[in-house]
Amino acid sequence: MPIPKLATLIGGLLLSKGGRRVAGRHAGKLALATLAFQLWQQRQAARHPTATDRPVHPRRRWSGRSV
């Protein structure tokens, strides 16, 4: 499972001393922004289903008759 870009960004923020200070000060805002982003991604995925999500209908075989 690939790591989301947002998680990588927040992880990088937590590596520096200044980043930890900012993250600690704005932890609630970061949590809300992360949840809002995940909800937006889910809604986008539901709006535009991929080819694997669509139900597969078997194609009717051509019998060779034109009528």
PDB file of N, CA and C in Angstrom:
ATOM      1  N   MET A   1       0.851  -1.176   0.000  1.00  0.00           N
ATOM      2  CA  MET A   1       0.000   0.000   0.000  1.00  0.00           C
ATOM      3  C   MET A   1       0.891   1.231   0.000  1.00  0.00           C
ATOM      4  N   PRO A   2       0.750   2.119  -0.985  1.00  0.00           N
ATOM      5  CA  PRO A   2       1.602   3.301  -1.045  1.00  0.00           C
ATOM      6  C   PRO A   2       1.264   4.296   0.067  1.00  0.00           C
ATOM      7  N   ILE A   3       2.273   5.008   0.504  1.00  0.00           N
ATOM      8  CA  ILE A   3       2.074   6.022   1.547  1.00  0.00           C
ATOM      9  C   ILE A   3       1.509   7.278   0.886  1.00  0.00           C
ATOM     10  N   PRO A   4       0.404   7.814   1.414  1.00  0.00           N
ATOM     11  CA  PRO A   4      -0.160   9.028   0.827  1.00  0.00           C
ATOM     12  C   PRO A   4       0.824  10.202   0.915  1.00  0.00           C
ATOM     13  N   LYS A   5       0.734  11.107  -0.035  1.00  0.00           N
ATOM     14  CA  LYS A   5       1.637  12.260  -0.074  1.00  0.00           C
ATOM     15  C   LYS A   5       1.483  13.131   1.181  1.00  0.00           C
ATOM     16  N   LEU A   6       0.258  13.233   1.681  1.00  0.00           N
ATOM     17  CA  LEU A   6       0.024  14.059   2.863  1.00  0.00           C
ATOM     18  C   LEU A   6       0.742  13.487   4.080  1.00  0.00           C
ATOM     19  N   ALA A   7       0.738  12.164   4.216  1.00  0.00           N
ATOM     20  CA  ALA A   7       1.431  11.536   5.342  1.00  0.00           C
ATOM     21  C   ALA A   7       2.936  11.763   5.239  1.00  0.00           C
ATOM     22  N   THR A   8       3.469  11.714   4.031  1.00  0.00           N
ATOM     23  CA  THR A   8       4.892  11.968   3.821  1.00  0.00           C
ATOM     24  C   THR A   8       5.242  13.410   4.183  1.00  0.00           C
ATOM     25  N   LEU A   9       4.370  14.332   3.795  1.00  0.00           N
ATOM     26  CA  LEU A   9       4.591  15.748   4.099  1.00  0.00           C
ATOM     27  C   LEU A   9       4.579  15.992   5.609  1.00  0.00           C
ATOM     28  N   ILE A  10       3.614  15.429   6.298  1.00  0.00           N
ATOM     29  CA  ILE A  10       3.526  15.625   7.752  1.00  0.00           C
ATOM     30  C   ILE A  10       4.692  14.929   8.451  1.00  0.00           C
ATOM     31  N   GLY A  11       5.076  13.748   7.961  1.00  0.00           N
ATOM     32  CA  GLY A  11       6.221  13.047   8.536  1.00  0.00           C
ATOM     33  C   GLY A  11       7.501  13.859   8.391  1.00  0.00           C
ATOM     34  N   GLY A  12       7.685  14.469   7.231  1.00  0.00           N
ATOM     35  CA  GLY A  12       8.852  15.324   7.013  1.00  0.00           C
ATOM     36  C   GLY A  12       8.821  16.549   7.908  1.00  0.00           C
ATOM     37  N   LEU A  13       7.633  17.068   8.159  1.00  0.00           N
ATOM     38  CA  LEU A  13       7.484  18.228   9.033  1.00  0.00           C
ATOM     39  C   LEU A  13       7.910  17.878  10.462  1.00  0.00           C
ATOM     40  N   LEU A  14       7.630  16.652  10.877  1.00  0.00           N
ATOM     41  CA  LEU A  14       7.937  16.251  12.247  1.00  0.00           C
ATOM     42  C   LEU A  14       9.419  15.941  12.470  1.00  0.00           C
ATOM     43  N   LEU A  15      10.205  15.863  11.415  1.00  0.00           N
ATOM     44  CA  LEU A  15      11.622  15.538  11.574  1.00  0.00           C
ATOM     45  C   LEU A  15      12.452  16.720  12.074  1.00  0.00           C
ATOM     46  N   SER A  16      12.031  17.931  11.774  1.00  0.00           N
ATOM     47  CA  SER A  16      12.815  19.090  12.214  1.00  0.00           C
ATOM     48  C   SER A  16      12.249  19.656  13.515  1.00  0.00           C
ATOM     49  N   LYS A  17      13.101  20.357  14.239  1.00  0.00           N
ATOM     50  CA  LYS A  17      12.679  20.929  15.523  1.00  0.00           C
ATOM     51  C   LYS A  17      11.594  21.994  15.312  1.00  0.00           C
ATOM     52  N   GLY A  18      11.793  22.838  14.330  1.00  0.00           N
ATOM     53  CA  GLY A  18      10.789  23.864  14.027  1.00  0.00           C
ATOM     54  C   GLY A  18       9.492  23.244  13.530  1.00  0.00           C
ATOM     55  N   GLY A  19       9.632  22.162  12.758  1.00  0.00           N
ATOM     56  CA  GLY A  19       8.443  21.472  12.258  1.00  0.00           C
ATOM     57  C   GLY A  19       7.625  20.866  13.373  1.00  0.00           C
ATOM     58  N   ARG A  20       8.308  20.297  14.369  1.00  0.00           N
ATOM     59  CA  ARG A  20       7.586  19.739  15.519  1.00  0.00           C
ATOM     60  C   ARG A  20       6.870  20.835  16.295  1.00  0.00           C
ATOM     61  N   ARG A  21       7.490  21.986  16.380  1.00  0.00           N
ATOM     62  CA  ARG A  21       6.861  23.103  17.095  1.00  0.00           C
ATOM     63  C   ARG A  21       5.596  23.550  16.357  1.00  0.00           C
ATOM     64  N   VAL A  22       5.700  23.671  15.036  1.00  0.00           N
ATOM     65  CA  VAL A  22       4.538  24.083  14.237  1.00  0.00           C
ATOM     66  C   VAL A  22       3.450  23.014  14.308  1.00  0.00           C
ATOM     67  N   ALA A  23       3.853  21.743  14.187  1.00  0.00           N
ATOM     68  CA  ALA A  23       2.874  20.655  14.223  1.00  0.00           C
ATOM     69  C   ALA A  23       2.183  20.580  15.578  1.00  0.00           C
ATOM     70  N   GLY A  24       2.933  20.811  16.645  1.00  0.00           N
ATOM     71  CA  GLY A  24       2.332  20.800  17.976  1.00  0.00           C
ATOM     72  C   GLY A  24       1.360  21.943  18.171  1.00  0.00           C
ATOM     73  N   ARG A  25       1.712  23.090  17.628  1.00  0.00           N
ATOM     74  CA  ARG A  25       0.862  24.268  17.784  1.00  0.00           C
ATOM     75  C   ARG A  25      -0.421  24.139  16.965  1.00  0.00           C
ATOM     76  N   HIS A  26      -0.323  23.470  15.828  1.00  0.00           N
ATOM     77  CA  HIS A  26      -1.463  23.397  14.906  1.00  0.00           C
ATOM     78  C   HIS A  26      -1.940  21.963  14.695  1.00  0.00           C
ATOM     79  N   ALA A  27      -1.817  21.127  15.718  1.00  0.00           N
ATOM     80  CA  ALA A  27      -2.167  19.705  15.589  1.00  0.00           C
ATOM     81  C   ALA A  27      -3.634  19.517  15.212  1.00  0.00           C
ATOM     82  N   GLY A  28      -4.520  20.262  15.827  1.00  0.00           N
ATOM     83  CA  GLY A  28      -5.949  20.135  15.529  1.00  0.00           C
ATOM     84  C   GLY A  28      -6.262  20.524  14.097  1.00  0.00           C
ATOM     85  N   LYS A  29      -5.634  21.601  13.643  1.00  0.00           N
ATOM     86  CA  LYS A  29      -5.857  22.057  12.267  1.00  0.00           C
ATOM     87  C   LYS A  29      -5.312  21.036  11.271  1.00  0.00           C
ATOM     88  N   LEU A  30      -4.148  20.451  11.586  1.00  0.00           N
ATOM     89  CA  LEU A  30      -3.576  19.434  10.707  1.00  0.00           C
ATOM     90  C   LEU A  30      -4.467  18.194  10.664  1.00  0.00           C
ATOM     91  N   ALA A  31      -5.011  17.796  11.802  1.00  0.00           N
ATOM     92  CA  ALA A  31      -5.896  16.630  11.842  1.00  0.00           C
ATOM     93  C   ALA A  31      -7.168  16.887  11.035  1.00  0.00           C
ATOM     94  N   LEU A  32      -7.752  18.077  11.194  1.00  0.00           N
ATOM     95  CA  LEU A  32      -8.954  18.419  10.435  1.00  0.00           C
ATOM     96  C   LEU A  32      -8.669  18.478   8.938  1.00  0.00           C
ATOM     97  N   ALA A  33      -7.542  19.056   8.575  1.00  0.00           N
ATOM     98  CA  ALA A  33      -7.181  19.152   7.161  1.00  0.00           C
ATOM     99  C   ALA A  33      -6.952  17.757   6.569  1.00  0.00           C
ATOM    100  N   THR A  34      -6.329  16.875   7.339  1.00  0.00           N
ATOM    101  CA  THR A  34      -6.094  15.510   6.862  1.00  0.00           C
ATOM    102  C   THR A  34      -7.413  14.778   6.656  1.00  0.00           C
ATOM    103  N   LEU A  35      -8.329  14.888   7.611  1.00  0.00           N
ATOM    104  CA  LEU A  35      -9.626  14.237   7.477  1.00  0.00           C
ATOM    105  C   LEU A  35     -10.429  14.805   6.311  1.00  0.00           C
ATOM    106  N   ALA A  36     -10.386  16.115   6.142  1.00  0.00           N
ATOM    107  CA  ALA A  36     -11.104  16.738   5.033  1.00  0.00           C
ATOM    108  C   ALA A  36     -10.533  16.288   3.689  1.00  0.00           C
ATOM    109  N   PHE A  37      -9.214  16.171   3.623  1.00  0.00           N
ATOM    110  CA  PHE A  37      -8.576  15.723   2.389  1.00  0.00           C
ATOM    111  C   PHE A  37      -8.944  14.278   2.075  1.00  0.00           C
ATOM    112  N   GLN A  38      -8.970  13.413   3.084  1.00  0.00           N
ATOM    113  CA  GLN A  38      -9.343  12.019   2.869  1.00  0.00           C
ATOM    114  C   GLN A  38     -10.801  11.902   2.434  1.00  0.00           C
ATOM    115  N   LEU A  39     -11.679  12.695   3.032  1.00  0.00           N
ATOM    116  CA  LEU A  39     -13.086  12.688   2.638  1.00  0.00           C
ATOM    117  C   LEU A  39     -13.235  13.153   1.197  1.00  0.00           C
ATOM    118  N   TRP A  40     -12.495  14.188   0.817  1.00  0.00           N
ATOM    119  CA  TRP A  40     -12.540  14.684  -0.557  1.00  0.00           C
ATOM    120  C   TRP A  40     -12.065  13.612  -1.538  1.00  0.00           C
ATOM    121  N   GLN A  41     -10.989  12.894  -1.180  1.00  0.00           N
ATOM    122  CA  GLN A  41     -10.481  11.827  -2.041  1.00  0.00           C
ATOM    123  C   GLN A  41     -11.516  10.712  -2.205  1.00  0.00           C
ATOM    124  N   GLN A  42     -12.190  10.346  -1.122  1.00  0.00           N
ATOM    125  CA  GLN A  42     -13.203   9.297  -1.197  1.00  0.00           C
ATOM    126  C   GLN A  42     -14.360   9.719  -2.091  1.00  0.00           C
ATOM    127  N   ARG A  43     -14.769  10.968  -1.968  1.00  0.00           N
ATOM    128  CA  ARG A  43     -15.879  11.446  -2.803  1.00  0.00           C
ATOM    129  C   ARG A  43     -15.479  11.531  -4.269  1.00  0.00           C
ATOM    130  N   GLN A  44     -14.230  11.917  -4.531  1.00  0.00           N
ATOM    131  CA  GLN A  44     -13.754  11.953  -5.912  1.00  0.00           C
ATOM    132  C   GLN A  44     -13.704  10.544  -6.494  1.00  0.00           C
ATOM    133  N   ALA A  45     -13.267   9.586  -5.687  1.00  0.00           N
ATOM    134  CA  ALA A  45     -13.199   8.204  -6.151  1.00  0.00           C
ATOM    135  C   ALA A  45     -14.602   7.656  -6.417  1.00  0.00           C
ATOM    136  N   ALA A  46     -15.570   8.037  -5.602  1.00  0.00           N
ATOM    137  CA  ALA A  46     -16.941   7.574  -5.800  1.00  0.00           C
ATOM    138  C   ALA A  46     -17.560   8.230  -7.026  1.00  0.00           C
ATOM    139  N   ARG A  47     -17.177   9.450  -7.314  1.00  0.00           N
ATOM    140  CA  ARG A  47     -17.725  10.179  -8.451  1.00  0.00           C
ATOM    141  C   ARG A  47     -17.169   9.660  -9.772  1.00  0.00           C
ATOM    142  N   HIS A  48     -15.895   9.292  -9.777  1.00  0.00           N
ATOM    143  CA  HIS A  48     -15.238   8.807 -10.987  1.00  0.00           C
ATOM    144  C   HIS A  48     -14.715   7.393 -10.744  1.00  0.00           C
ATOM    145  N   PRO A  49     -15.579   6.379 -10.885  1.00  0.00           N
ATOM    146  CA  PRO A  49     -15.103   5.014 -10.623  1.00  0.00           C
ATOM    147  C   PRO A  49     -14.093   4.571 -11.691  1.00  0.00           C
ATOM    148  N   THR A  50     -13.160   3.767 -11.271  1.00  0.00           N
ATOM    149  CA  THR A  50     -12.155   3.254 -12.200  1.00  0.00           C
ATOM    150  C   THR A  50     -12.728   2.074 -12.955  1.00  0.00           C
ATOM    151  N   ALA A  51     -12.001   1.592 -13.930  1.00  0.00           N
ATOM    152  CA  ALA A  51     -12.479   0.481 -14.756  1.00  0.00           C
ATOM    153  C   ALA A  51     -12.662  -0.794 -13.932  1.00  0.00           C
ATOM    154  N   THR A  52     -11.874  -0.966 -12.881  1.00  0.00           N
ATOM    155  CA  THR A  52     -11.993  -2.177 -12.075  1.00  0.00           C
ATOM    156  C   THR A  52     -13.203  -2.133 -11.154  1.00  0.00           C
ATOM    157  N   ASP A  53     -13.732  -0.941 -10.858  1.00  0.00           N
ATOM    158  CA  ASP A  53     -14.885  -0.819  -9.981  1.00  0.00           C
ATOM    159  C   ASP A  53     -16.205  -1.045 -10.719  1.00  0.00           C
ATOM    160  N   ARG A  54     -16.209  -0.865 -12.036  1.00  0.00           N
ATOM    161  CA  ARG A  54     -17.445  -1.001 -12.794  1.00  0.00           C
ATOM    162  C   ARG A  54     -17.826  -2.480 -12.915  1.00  0.00           C
ATOM    163  N   PRO A  55     -19.115  -2.758 -12.883  1.00  0.00           N
ATOM    164  CA  PRO A  55     -19.521  -4.156 -13.061  1.00  0.00           C
ATOM    165  C   PRO A  55     -19.201  -4.624 -14.482  1.00  0.00           C
ATOM    166  N   VAL A  56     -18.768  -5.851 -14.587  1.00  0.00           N
ATOM    167  CA  VAL A  56     -18.389  -6.397 -15.877  1.00  0.00           C
ATOM    168  C   VAL A  56     -19.588  -7.114 -16.481  1.00  0.00           C
ATOM    169  N   HIS A  57     -19.976  -6.711 -17.681  1.00  0.00           N
ATOM    170  CA  HIS A  57     -21.069  -7.356 -18.387  1.00  0.00           C
ATOM    171  C   HIS A  57     -20.467  -8.198 -19.513  1.00  0.00           C
ATOM    172  N   PRO A  58     -20.786  -9.467 -19.552  1.00  0.00           N
ATOM    173  CA  PRO A  58     -20.225 -10.280 -20.637  1.00  0.00           C
ATOM    174  C   PRO A  58     -20.788  -9.830 -21.979  1.00  0.00           C
ATOM    175  N   ARG A  59     -19.935  -9.778 -22.962  1.00  0.00           N
ATOM    176  CA  ARG A  59     -20.374  -9.363 -24.300  1.00  0.00           C
ATOM    177  C   ARG A  59     -21.159 -10.492 -24.953  1.00  0.00           C
ATOM    178  N   ARG A  60     -22.176 -10.113 -25.711  1.00  0.00           N
ATOM    179  CA  ARG A  60     -22.937 -11.099 -26.444  1.00  0.00           C
ATOM    180  C   ARG A  60     -22.120 -11.545 -27.652  1.00  0.00           C
ATOM    181  N   ARG A  61     -22.090 -12.823 -27.867  1.00  0.00           N
ATOM    182  CA  ARG A  61     -21.325 -13.362 -28.997  1.00  0.00           C
ATOM    183  C   ARG A  61     -22.122 -13.175 -30.275  1.00  0.00           C
ATOM    184  N   TRP A  62     -21.389 -12.845 -31.324  1.00  0.00           N
ATOM    185  CA  TRP A  62     -22.025 -12.689 -32.622  1.00  0.00           C
ATOM    186  C   TRP A  62     -22.235 -14.073 -33.211  1.00  0.00           C
ATOM    187  N   SER A  63     -23.455 -14.352 -33.592  1.00  0.00           N
ATOM    188  CA  SER A  63     -23.774 -15.685 -34.074  1.00  0.00           C
ATOM    189  C   SER A  63     -23.477 -15.865 -35.556  1.00  0.00           C
ATOM    190  N   GLY A  64     -23.214 -14.779 -36.266  1.00  0.00           N
ATOM    191  CA  GLY A  64     -22.955 -14.885 -37.696  1.00  0.00           C
ATOM    192  C   GLY A  64     -24.185 -14.528 -38.522  1.00  0.00           C
ATOM    193  N   ARG A  65     -25.317 -14.444 -37.882  1.00  0.00           N
ATOM    194  CA  ARG A  65     -26.534 -14.084 -38.625  1.00  0.00           C
ATOM    195  C   ARG A  65     -26.713 -12.583 -38.581  1.00  0.00           C
ATOM    196  N   SER A  66     -27.078 -11.997 -39.699  1.00  0.00           N
ATOM    197  CA  SER A  66     -27.212 -10.543 -39.770  1.00  0.00           C
ATOM    198  C   SER A  66     -28.576 -10.053 -39.324  1.00  0.00           C
ATOM    199  N   VAL A  67     -29.561 -10.934 -39.231  1.00  0.00           N
ATOM    200  CA  VAL A  67     -30.908 -10.508 -38.840  1.00  0.00           C
ATOM    201  C   VAL A  67     -31.296 -11.167 -37.539  1.00  0.00           C
TER     202      VAL A  67
END
